[in-house]
Structure formats: structure tokens, C-alpha cells
Coordinates of C-alpha atoms and ligand atoms in Angstrom, one line a residue:
M176 CA -40.8 37.4 -13.9
M177 CA -39.6 34.0 -13.7
N178 CA -42.4 31.7 -13.2
L179 CA -41.8 28.8 -10.3
L180 CA -41.5 26.1 -12.6
T181 CA -38.9 27.6 -14.8
C182 CA -36.5 28.2 -11.4
L183 CA -36.5 25.1 -10.5
V184 CA -36.1 23.6 -13.7
L185 CA -32.9 26.3 -13.8
I186 CA -31.8 25.3 -10.3
S187 CA -31.9 21.4 -11.1
S188 CA -30.0 22.2 -14.2
I189 CA -27.3 24.1 -12.4
V190 CA -27.0 21.1 -10.1
E191 CA -26.9 18.4 -13.0
S192 CA -24.1 20.4 -14.6
Q193 CA -22.4 20.4 -11.4
A194 CA -22.7 16.8 -10.9
L195 CA -21.3 16.2 -14.2
A196 CA -18.6 18.7 -13.8
N197 CA -17.6 16.8 -10.4
Y198 CA -17.8 13.6 -12.1
R199 CA -15.6 14.5 -15.3
N200 CA -13.2 16.2 -12.6
I201 CA -12.4 13.0 -10.8
E202 CA -12.4 10.8 -14.1
S203 CA -9.6 13.5 -14.9
C204 CA -8.1 13.5 -11.9
L205 CA -7.3 9.9 -11.8
G206 CA -5.3 10.2 -14.8
Q207 CA -6.4 7.3 -17.0
N208 CA -3.9 7.1 -19.7
D209 CA -3.1 3.6 -19.9
N210 CA -4.0 1.6 -22.9
R211 CA -3.9 -2.1 -21.0
N212 CA -7.1 -3.7 -20.4
P213 CA -8.4 -2.6 -17.2
V214 CA -9.2 -5.3 -15.0
I215 CA -10.9 -6.1 -11.3
I216 CA -10.6 -9.4 -10.2
D217 CA -12.7 -10.9 -7.7
T218 CA -11.8 -13.6 -5.8
D219 CA -12.1 -16.1 -2.9
A220 CA -8.8 -16.2 -2.2
D221 CA -8.2 -20.2 -2.6
V222 CA -4.9 -21.2 -3.8
D223 CA -5.5 -21.4 -7.1
D224 CA -6.6 -18.0 -7.1
L225 CA -3.2 -17.1 -6.0
W226 CA -2.1 -18.4 -9.3
A227 CA -4.0 -16.7 -11.3
I228 CA -3.5 -13.6 -9.9
L229 CA 0.4 -14.4 -10.4
Y230 CA 0.1 -14.9 -13.7
L231 CA -2.4 -11.8 -14.4
I232 CA 0.3 -9.5 -12.9
K233 CA 3.1 -10.6 -15.4
V234 CA 0.8 -10.1 -18.4
P235 CA 2.1 -6.9 -20.2
T236 CA -1.5 -6.2 -21.5
V237 CA -3.4 -6.7 -18.2
N238 CA -3.9 -3.5 -15.6
I239 CA -5.2 -4.7 -12.5
L240 CA -7.4 -1.7 -10.7
A241 CA -8.2 -4.1 -7.7
I242 CA -8.3 -7.4 -6.3
T243 CA -11.9 -7.6 -4.2
T244 CA -12.4 -10.4 -2.1
V245 CA -15.5 -12.4 -0.6
G246 CA -15.3 -14.3 2.3
D247 CA -18.0 -17.1 1.4
G248 CA -16.0 -19.2 -0.9
Y249 CA -12.9 -21.2 -0.4
S250 CA -11.1 -19.3 2.1
S251 CA -12.8 -17.8 5.6
P252 CA -13.7 -14.6 5.7
F253 CA -10.6 -13.4 8.0
F254 CA -8.2 -15.0 5.6
S255 CA -9.9 -14.0 2.3
T256 CA -8.0 -10.6 2.4
S257 CA -5.0 -11.0 4.7
N258 CA -3.9 -14.1 2.4
I259 CA -4.1 -11.8 -0.7
L260 CA -2.2 -9.4 1.0
S261 CA 0.3 -11.6 2.4
F262 CA 0.6 -13.3 -1.0
L263 CA 1.5 -10.0 -2.8
G264 CA 3.9 -9.2 0.0
L265 CA 5.8 -12.9 -0.8
I266 CA 5.6 -12.1 -4.7
N267 CA 7.3 -8.7 -3.9
C268 CA 4.4 -6.5 -5.3
S269 CA 3.5 -4.7 -1.5
Y270 CA 1.2 -2.2 -1.9
G271 CA 0.9 -2.1 -5.9
I272 CA -2.7 -3.2 -5.7
P273 CA -5.4 -2.2 -3.9
V274 CA -6.8 -5.3 -1.8
A275 CA -10.5 -4.6 -0.7
S276 CA -12.6 -6.6 1.6
G277 CA -15.9 -7.6 0.5
Q278 CA -19.0 -10.0 1.5
S279 CA -18.7 -12.7 3.9
V280 CA -22.3 -14.0 3.3
P281 CA -23.7 -15.2 0.2
M282 CA -27.3 -13.5 -0.9
M283 CA -28.9 -17.0 -0.6
S284 CA -26.9 -19.8 1.1
S285 CA -27.4 -23.2 -0.4
G286 CA -27.2 -24.6 3.3
W287 CA -23.9 -26.4 2.1
N288 CA -20.9 -25.6 3.9
I289 CA -17.3 -26.5 2.7
D290 CA -15.2 -29.0 5.1
P291 CA -13.3 -26.9 7.6
K292 CA -10.4 -29.1 7.1
I293 CA -10.4 -27.7 3.3
L294 CA -10.6 -24.4 4.4
N295 CA -8.4 -24.5 7.2
S296 CA -5.6 -26.4 4.7
I297 CA -6.3 -23.0 2.2
D298 CA -6.1 -20.4 4.9
T299 CA -2.9 -21.4 6.4
Y300 CA -1.5 -22.5 2.8
L301 CA 1.5 -20.1 2.8
T302 CA 2.5 -19.9 6.5
S303 CA 1.6 -23.3 7.8
P304 CA 5.5 -25.1 8.9
T305 CA 3.9 -28.2 7.3
C306 CA 3.1 -26.3 4.0
L307 CA 4.6 -23.3 2.5
N308 CA 6.2 -22.3 5.8
Q309 CA 6.6 -18.2 4.7
S310 CA 6.9 -15.5 7.1
V311 CA 4.2 -12.8 5.7
D312 CA 4.2 -8.9 6.3
I313 CA 1.5 -8.3 8.9
F314 CA 1.6 -4.6 8.1
L315 CA 0.1 -4.7 4.9
Q316 CA -3.4 -3.1 4.8
P317 CA -6.5 -3.9 2.7
S318 CA -8.0 -0.8 0.8
P319 CA -9.5 2.4 2.3
F320 CA -12.9 1.0 0.5
E321 CA -15.1 -2.1 0.7
A322 CA -14.8 -4.2 -1.8
V323 CA -18.7 -3.4 -3.3
E324 CA -17.9 0.4 -2.6
L325 CA -14.3 0.1 -4.9
I326 CA -16.1 -2.0 -7.6
I327 CA -18.9 0.8 -8.2
F328 CA -16.3 3.5 -7.9
T329 CA -13.7 2.1 -10.2
L330 CA -16.6 1.4 -12.6
K331 CA -18.2 4.7 -12.4
Y332 CA -14.8 6.5 -12.8
S333 CA -13.4 5.1 -15.1
S334 CA -12.8 6.3 -18.6
K335 CA -13.5 3.1 -20.7
P336 CA -15.5 0.0 -19.7
V337 CA -13.7 -2.3 -17.0
D338 CA -13.4 -6.1 -17.2
I339 CA -14.2 -8.5 -14.3
L340 CA -12.8 -11.8 -13.3
V341 CA -14.8 -13.6 -11.1
L342 CA -12.9 -16.4 -9.5
G343 CA -15.2 -17.3 -6.4
P344 CA -19.0 -16.8 -5.5
M345 CA -20.4 -13.9 -7.7
T346 CA -21.8 -12.0 -3.9
N347 CA -19.5 -8.9 -4.6
I348 CA -20.7 -8.1 -7.8
A349 CA -24.0 -8.7 -7.6
E350 CA -24.1 -6.4 -4.4
A351 CA -22.8 -3.9 -6.7
I352 CA -25.0 -3.9 -9.4
I353 CA -27.7 -3.9 -6.7
R354 CA -26.5 -0.5 -5.1
D355 CA -25.9 1.3 -8.4
R356 CA -27.6 -0.3 -11.6
S357 CA -25.7 2.6 -13.5
I358 CA -22.2 0.5 -13.3
V359 CA -23.9 -1.8 -15.6
P360 CA -22.7 -0.2 -19.0
K361 CA -19.1 0.1 -17.9
I362 CA -18.7 -3.3 -17.1
G363 CA -16.6 -4.7 -20.1
T364 CA -16.6 -8.3 -19.9
I365 CA -17.5 -10.8 -17.1
Y366 CA -15.1 -13.8 -16.9
V367 CA -16.2 -16.5 -14.8
S368 CA -14.3 -19.2 -13.1
G369 CA -16.4 -22.4 -13.2
G370 CA -20.0 -22.8 -13.8
Q371 CA -21.9 -25.7 -15.4
F372 CA -23.8 -25.5 -18.5
K373 CA -25.7 -28.5 -19.5
S374 CA -28.4 -29.5 -22.5
M375 CA -31.7 -29.4 -21.3
S376 CA -31.9 -33.2 -22.7
A377 CA -29.2 -33.9 -20.5
Y378 CA -31.9 -34.2 -18.0
S379 CA -34.0 -37.4 -17.0
S380 CA -36.6 -35.5 -15.6
L381 CA -37.7 -32.0 -15.2
I382 CA -40.1 -32.6 -12.4
P383 CA -38.8 -31.7 -9.2
N384 CA -37.7 -34.6 -7.3
P385 CA -37.5 -33.8 -3.3
K386 CA -35.5 -37.3 -2.9
L387 CA -32.5 -36.0 -4.4
G388 CA -32.6 -33.4 -1.6
T389 CA -34.1 -31.0 -0.2
Y390 CA -33.4 -27.4 0.5
P391 CA -31.2 -26.0 2.2
Y392 CA -28.4 -28.6 1.3
L393 CA -25.8 -30.7 3.4
R394 CA -23.8 -31.0 -0.1
K395 CA -23.1 -29.8 -3.5
T396 CA -25.7 -31.1 -6.0
S397 CA -23.9 -33.4 -8.9
D398 CA -22.0 -31.6 -11.2
S399 CA -22.7 -28.1 -10.6
S400 CA -19.9 -25.6 -10.0
D401 CA -19.2 -24.5 -6.4
N402 CA -18.8 -20.8 -6.9
V403 CA -22.3 -21.0 -8.3
F404 CA -23.6 -23.4 -5.6
L405 CA -22.5 -21.3 -3.1
D406 CA -24.7 -18.0 -4.1
V407 CA -26.7 -19.1 -6.8
L408 CA -28.9 -16.0 -6.3
S409 CA -25.9 -13.9 -6.7
V410 CA -25.1 -15.3 -10.4
Q411 CA -28.8 -14.9 -11.8
R412 CA -28.8 -11.3 -10.5
V413 CA -25.6 -10.9 -12.4
D414 CA -26.4 -13.1 -15.5
D415 CA -30.0 -11.2 -15.6
S416 CA -28.7 -7.6 -15.2
G417 CA -28.0 -6.9 -19.1
V418 CA -24.6 -6.3 -18.5
R419 CA -22.7 -6.3 -22.0
Q420 CA -20.8 -9.9 -22.1
L421 CA -20.5 -12.9 -19.8
V422 CA -17.7 -15.1 -20.7
A423 CA -17.2 -18.9 -18.4
M424 CA -14.9 -21.2 -18.2
P425 CA -17.2 -24.0 -17.1
S426 CA -15.9 -26.7 -14.6
I427 CA -16.4 -29.5 -16.7
V428 CA -13.9 -28.1 -19.4
Q429 CA -11.3 -26.8 -16.0
N430 CA -10.9 -30.8 -15.4
Q431 CA -9.8 -31.4 -19.0
L432 CA -6.6 -29.7 -18.2
P433 CA -3.5 -31.3 -16.8
T434 CA -4.1 -33.2 -13.4
N435 CA -0.3 -34.7 -12.6
L436 CA 2.5 -32.9 -11.3
T437 CA 4.3 -35.2 -13.9
Q438 CA 2.9 -33.0 -16.7
L439 CA 3.9 -30.4 -15.0
N440 CA 7.4 -31.1 -14.3
M441 CA 7.9 -32.6 -17.9
K442 CA 6.8 -29.3 -19.5
L443 CA 9.1 -27.2 -17.0
R444 CA 12.0 -29.5 -18.1
E445 CA 10.8 -29.3 -22.0
L446 CA 10.6 -25.1 -21.6
N447 CA 14.3 -25.1 -20.0
L448 CA 12.3 -23.2 -16.9
D449 CA 13.8 -23.0 -13.6
L450 CA 11.0 -21.7 -11.5
D451 CA 12.1 -19.9 -8.1
P452 CA 11.4 -21.9 -5.0
F453 CA 8.9 -19.9 -3.8
T454 CA 6.6 -20.1 -7.1
Y455 CA 7.5 -23.5 -7.6
K456 CA 6.3 -24.6 -4.0
L457 CA 3.0 -22.3 -4.3
I458 CA 2.2 -24.6 -7.7
T459 CA 2.9 -27.8 -6.9
S460 CA 1.9 -28.0 -3.1
L461 CA -2.0 -28.4 -3.4
A462 CA -1.6 -32.4 -2.6
K463 CA 1.1 -31.7 0.0
C464 CA -0.6 -29.1 1.9
G465 CA -4.5 -30.2 1.6
N466 CA -6.4 -32.5 3.5
Q467 CA -7.5 -34.0 0.3
N468 CA -6.8 -37.5 0.4
E469 CA -5.2 -37.3 -2.9
S470 CA -2.0 -38.6 -4.2
E471 CA 1.4 -36.9 -4.0
I472 CA 1.1 -36.3 -7.9
F473 CA -2.2 -34.6 -7.7
W474 CA -2.5 -31.5 -9.8
R475 CA -5.5 -29.2 -10.6
V476 CA -6.2 -26.3 -12.7
W477 CA -9.4 -24.2 -12.0
D478 CA -9.2 -20.6 -11.6
N479 CA -6.3 -19.6 -13.8
S480 CA -7.8 -21.1 -16.8
A481 CA -10.4 -18.4 -16.4
A482 CA -7.3 -15.9 -16.0
Q483 CA -5.9 -17.6 -19.3
L484 CA -9.0 -17.5 -21.3
M485 CA -9.9 -13.6 -20.2
V486 CA -6.6 -12.9 -21.5
Q487 CA -6.8 -14.7 -24.8
M488 CA -9.9 -13.3 -25.8
Q489 CA -8.9 -9.6 -24.7
N490 CA -6.3 -9.7 -27.2
N491 CA -8.2 -11.8 -30.0
L492 CA -5.5 -14.2 -30.1
T493 CA -6.1 -16.9 -32.5
N494 CA -3.6 -19.6 -30.7
G495 CA -4.8 -19.5 -27.2
F496 CA -4.9 -22.7 -25.3
C497 CA -9.1 -22.5 -25.6
T498 CA -9.4 -23.9 -29.0
K499 CA -13.4 -23.6 -29.3
I500 CA -15.7 -21.0 -27.8
Q501 CA -19.4 -21.6 -28.0
N502 CA -22.1 -19.5 -27.5
V503 CA -24.5 -20.7 -25.3
K504 CA -27.7 -19.5 -24.0
S505 CA -28.1 -20.0 -20.0
L506 CA -30.4 -19.8 -17.4
Y507 CA -29.8 -20.6 -13.7
I508 CA -32.5 -22.8 -11.9
L509 CA -33.5 -21.4 -8.3
S510 CA -36.5 -24.0 -7.8
A511 CA -35.6 -25.3 -4.4
N512 CA -36.5 -28.7 -4.7
A513 CA -35.7 -29.4 -8.1
D514 CA -32.0 -30.6 -7.1
Q515 CA -30.6 -31.6 -10.0
L516 CA -30.9 -28.1 -11.5
Y517 CA -30.2 -25.8 -8.6
G518 CA -27.2 -24.3 -9.4
Q519 CA -26.7 -25.3 -12.9
G520 CA -26.9 -23.6 -16.2
I521 CA -28.7 -24.5 -19.6
S522 CA -27.0 -24.4 -22.3
D523 CA -29.2 -24.7 -25.2
S524 CA -32.7 -23.5 -26.8
P525 CA -34.7 -27.0 -26.2
R526 CA -37.8 -27.6 -27.6
N527 CA -39.9 -25.6 -25.3
A528 CA -37.5 -22.6 -25.4
M529 CA -40.3 -20.7 -27.1
K530 CA -41.8 -20.7 -23.5
I531 CA -39.1 -19.7 -21.8
N532 CA -38.0 -16.0 -21.4
G533 CA -35.0 -14.5 -19.5
F534 CA -32.1 -16.6 -20.9
S535 CA -28.5 -14.7 -20.9
D536 CA -26.0 -15.1 -23.5
Y537 CA -22.6 -16.7 -22.5
K538 CA -19.6 -17.7 -24.1
I539 CA -18.6 -20.5 -22.9
C540 CA -14.8 -22.3 -23.7
T541 CA -15.8 -26.0 -24.6
E542 CA -12.4 -27.3 -25.7
T543 CA -8.5 -27.0 -25.0
N544 CA -5.2 -27.7 -25.7
S545 CA -3.0 -28.5 -22.5
D546 CA 0.3 -28.3 -24.1
V547 CA -0.3 -24.6 -25.1
F548 CA -2.3 -23.8 -21.6
L549 CA 0.8 -25.1 -19.5
T550 CA 3.0 -23.3 -21.7
E551 CA 1.4 -20.1 -21.7
F552 CA 1.3 -20.3 -17.5
L553 CA 4.7 -21.5 -16.8
T554 CA 6.5 -18.9 -19.3
R555 CA 4.0 -16.3 -17.9
I556 CA 4.9 -17.0 -14.2
H557 CA 8.5 -17.5 -14.8
S558 CA 9.2 -14.5 -16.1
G559 CA 10.3 -11.5 -13.5
Q560 CA 8.0 -8.6 -14.9
L561 CA 5.4 -7.7 -12.4
H562 CA 3.5 -5.4 -15.0
S563 CA 0.4 -4.7 -12.6
C564 CA 2.9 -3.6 -9.7
K565 CA 4.5 -0.6 -10.8
N566 CA 2.6 2.1 -9.0
S567 CA 3.5 3.4 -6.0
Y568 CA 1.0 3.4 -2.7
N569 CA 0.2 6.8 -3.7
D570 CA -0.2 6.5 -7.4
R571 CA -2.5 3.2 -7.0
F572 CA -6.2 3.2 -8.0
D573 CA -7.7 3.4 -5.0
I574 CA -5.6 6.1 -3.2
K575 CA -5.8 8.3 -6.1
L576 CA -9.5 7.8 -6.2
Q577 CA -9.7 8.6 -2.8
Q578 CA -7.8 11.9 -3.3
C579 CA -9.7 12.7 -6.2
L580 CA -13.3 12.3 -4.4
K581 CA -12.0 14.4 -1.5
K582 CA -11.5 16.8 -3.9
Y583 CA -14.1 17.0 -6.1
A584 CA -17.0 14.9 -5.1
F585 CA -18.4 16.8 -2.0
N586 CA -18.5 20.3 -3.0
Ligands
NAG842 C1 11.2 -11.2 -3.8 O1 12.3 -10.0 -3.6 C2 13.2 -10.7 -2.8 C3 14.4 -9.8 -2.4 O2 14.9 -8.8 -3.9 C4 14.1 -12.1 -3.6 O3 14.8 -12.3 -2.5 C5 12.8 -12.8 -4.1 O4 13.2 -14.1 -4.6 C6 11.4 -12.3 -4.8 N1 10.7 -13.0 -4.5 C7 9.9 -13.6 -5.6 C8 8.9 -14.2 -5.7 O5 10.4 -12.9 -6.7
NAG843 C1 9.8 -23.0 8.4 O1 10.9 -21.6 8.5 C2 11.5 -21.4 9.6 C3 12.1 -20.1 9.7 O2 12.6 -20.0 8.7 C4 12.4 -22.5 10.0 O3 13.4 -22.4 10.9 C5 11.8 -23.8 10.0 O4 12.8 -24.9 10.1 C6 11.2 -24.4 8.9 N1 10.3 -25.4 9.2 C7 9.9 -26.4 8.1 C8 8.8 -27.3 8.4 O5 10.9 -26.3 7.1
NAG844 C1 0.0 -38.0 -15.4 O1 -1.3 -37.8 -16.9 C2 -0.6 -38.3 -18.1 C3 -1.2 -37.3 -19.0 O2 -2.6 -37.7 -19.1 C4 -0.3 -39.7 -18.0 O3 0.2 -39.8 -19.2 C5 0.4 -40.1 -16.9 O4 0.0 -41.2 -16.5 C6 -0.2 -39.3 -15.5 N1 0.7 -40.0 -14.1 C7 0.6 -40.3 -13.3 C8 1.5 -40.6 -12.5 O5 -0.7 -40.9 -12.8
NAG845 C1 -7.5 -42.3 1.7 O1 -6.8 -43.6 1.0 C2 -6.7 -44.4 1.2 C3 -5.7 -45.3 0.3 O2 -6.4 -45.3 -1.1 C4 -7.8 -45.5 1.7 O3 -7.5 -46.4 2.6 C5 -8.4 -44.3 3.0 O4 -9.8 -44.9 3.2 C6 -9.1 -43.0 2.1 N1 -9.7 -42.1 3.6 C7 -10.4 -41.1 3.4 C8 -11.1 -40.3 4.0 O5 -11.1 -41.2 2.3
NAG846 C1 -10.8 -7.6 -30.3 O1 -11.8 -7.6 -31.3 C2 -12.7 -6.6 -30.9 C3 -14.1 -6.7 -31.1 O2 -13.9 -7.2 -32.6 C4 -12.1 -5.5 -30.8 O3 -13.0 -4.2 -30.3 C5 -10.8 -5.2 -30.3 O4 -10.2 -4.0 -30.3 C6 -9.9 -6.4 -30.6 N1 -9.0 -6.6 -29.6 C7 -7.6 -6.6 -30.1 C8 -6.4 -6.4 -29.0 O5 -7.2 -6.6 -31.1

């Protein structure tokens, strides 16, 4: 006669093999025979995020599985998702890519708020009559999945590791990892736009100085990266999750890239590229549409540089715009009154590193070639191919996932 223990072991192994069978069924139901690099783009829907998305949709080696939004960065919660949907509609990519709405509150607020005037000009960038003056398709809907949920399911059932490009605060990614640690091995590389990595020796003092500002902060501490500062605890959670690889395009290096429209226009002429009016206005209206007191020729490149770095590294390009990649060890400091270190990474192993545990390994781009950068960006956004928009609504990753889960997950 079978004893109780043997019986329990048998039942649990039946349950386990049933779970594994369901898992395999869902994985194959999704029909993943695409040899492009699967990517999730997590975004705060700022204007430069739109540039990065437009660029990536047109890269033939990238397969955008989902765009997930956060509402705690450079757009207000209501607009983060709707602007991405509107944008996809305007570039003729309606329904092709899932857009999932996610977290709108940081894990820990720095206390610093983005100027409402800046948020307003970003929120209305596409539609304001004084800006791009576009009419948008209000019937475009977000994914049936919430962003964190979609990140978890996508990673869980992907047949291969998925890269994540983070263009805003890391709130969604941290939340996904917290809810389900088992996704960590399925994350390929996390590519980060921003971050600040400084040598320990660059700090005049490591003694907390409350005079520099006390938590919660009214303004961002000098040099720190916006995306990090807005939710430093999320960055710390993701950094320390044990993820395979972290790559950053630090803010300071982004600022070395072209900064005026004269350069942009010269490059377009040199390459003999004629962008369609919408795309041209999209990438040249930052100063015109913003409330920033910037000159008309002001132009900056932020998030699309992280997107381009991802493409360069995914393809092991030797002639990419990032000409130097450095391996660093990083640690984000959370000490509430060590103002100058709040939200900043450390890029080296200082003398006393032997006493410090918990460094995470980053690859960071430290030198760039602006010419190569602009050429790649403009050539790509000029090309007509919307590679990541080929799927119909029913073949979209999230809609298929919904069907496959219904079929296999719950029986
Ligand atoms: C989208 O498609 C319409 C109609 O085919 C076309 O007029 C428009 O130029 C396209 N927009 C972009 C940004 O490609
Ligand atoms: C905005 O677009 C509308 C409709 O296409 C047009 O009537 C209006 O003149 C435009 N406004 C500006 C300021 O260009
Ligand atoms: C634009 O940038 C280029 C290259 O840095 C510089 O030579 C030029 O003076 C700038 N133009 C203006 C109008 O600032
Ligand atoms: C904007 O720039 C003008 C001219 O440089 C300057 O006089 C003005 O004070 C600036 N305004 C703000 C709000 O910074
Ligand atoms: C790039 O190099 C990595 C590591 O050596 C390798 O796994 C990957 O297949 C390469 N990718 C391409 C597109 O050659």
C-alpha cells in the first residue's frame, strides 16, 4: 500500500508536470519563430522617447514585443499611454505594437517635481496648435494587460531572453522583478537611458552634508540623472536583482551629442534626405514647443542615443556611434542627507572598495562620434519600413498571449 508521503510526492509531481506542460503549451502557442532581437521598451513618453521608438520600429533586427509606460517621469500619467498610442497612429503603426499602461508613482519619491509647464508642453506636443497640431485617433486603446503584468508574462513565456530598453524611471521594471523574481534569468540586457557614473575621487567629501539639501528634495541634485533621481529606489532594486547585464548611456555622454538644429539640417542636406513634414517637425520642434527658455536652434539627443547603443551592441557593430565602452562597477547611494551622492552611481573601485559590497557591473558608453550618430538616426527614421509594425492586431504579442493563456494556463 502506498504510504501518505509517496502519495503526496506523486500528486505534487503530477501537478508540477502539468504546470510544465501548460508552460510549454503557452510558449509554443505564441509561435515565436522570429530571429530578430526581442525588446520591451519601457518609456515615460517624453518627446525624445518618441524619437527612440520611431527609430527602433524601423530597425530590421529589432522585434518590439511591447511598449510599457510609466507616468512618474517626463509626462503626466494620463498622457503617458495615450501619447504613445497617438504617436503610433500618426506614424501609421496603429494596432501593431501593444502599449501597456503601468506605474505612475515612484517606489520612493525624491520629493522633486518636474515643472508643470514642462510636463504640459510634453503632454500636448503632438496635438497643440502651437506645436505639431496633429489630430489623433482617440479610438486606439492600450493593451488588455497592465504594464508590469505584461513585462512579467512576456519574459516568462518568451522562448529566449528579452532585452529591456528603459527610457524613463525604472518603476515598472523594479515592480515586475519584485512581483516575480523568476523573470530575472529571462531578461537579456537592460539598456538604460541616463544614469550618472562618477569616480569616488570626484567627490570633495563623502561626509553627508545636510546644507546641500535635505530629503525630500525640492530640486534635483547636481549632475544626477533625471530618470534615476525620479525613482532612485527602483534603480537600486533593478541594479541589485542579479540581472545578466546592465548597459547605460550616461546623461553626461548624451550631452556630448549634437545640440543644435544647424548641425541637424546640415546633415540632412549632406545625406540628401528629405524627411516627411511630420517626422521633420517631430524632431525639430523641441525649442518651439517647450517652455524652456532655449534658443530656436536648441536641439538635444537623449533617449534615442540609448536606443542606438542597444542596436549597436545587439549586433556587435564595430563601426557604431559609441566609440568607447567601459566596464564599471556601480552603486546607487540612497543616504537621505548625502545630497551630492543621492541618485548617482560610482564608476570605479575606490581605495576602500574592499570594504564595500553590492557593486553591480555596468557597461557604459563613454565616447561617441556625433557624425556616425546623426547619420544612423536620420537615415533610419527616413526609411519607410516599419519593421516592428508588421503584425495585425490579432497577431500582436499581447493579444496572442491573452488567447494562449485562456487556452492553457487555467486548466
Ligand atoms: C501615414 O499614411 C498616410 C496615408 O497613407 C500618409 O499620407 C502619411 O504620410 C503617413 N505618415 C507617415 C509619418 O509616414
Ligand atoms: C491646425 O490644424 C487645423 C486642422 O488641420 C488647421 O485648421 C489649423 O489652421 C492649424 N493651426 C495651426 C496654428 O497651424
Ligand atoms: C551648432 O553646433 C556646431 C557644432 O558644435 C557649432 O559649430 C555651431 O556654431 C552651432 N551653431 C549655432 C548657431 O550655435
Ligand atoms: C529668457 O531669456 C531671456 C533672454 O536671454 C532672458 O532675458 C530672460 O530672463 C529668460 N527668462 C527666464 C525665465 O529664464
Ligand atoms: C554578439 O556577440 C555575442 C557575444 O559574443 C554573441 O552571443 C551574439 O550572438 C553576437 N551577435 C551577433 C548579431 O553577432
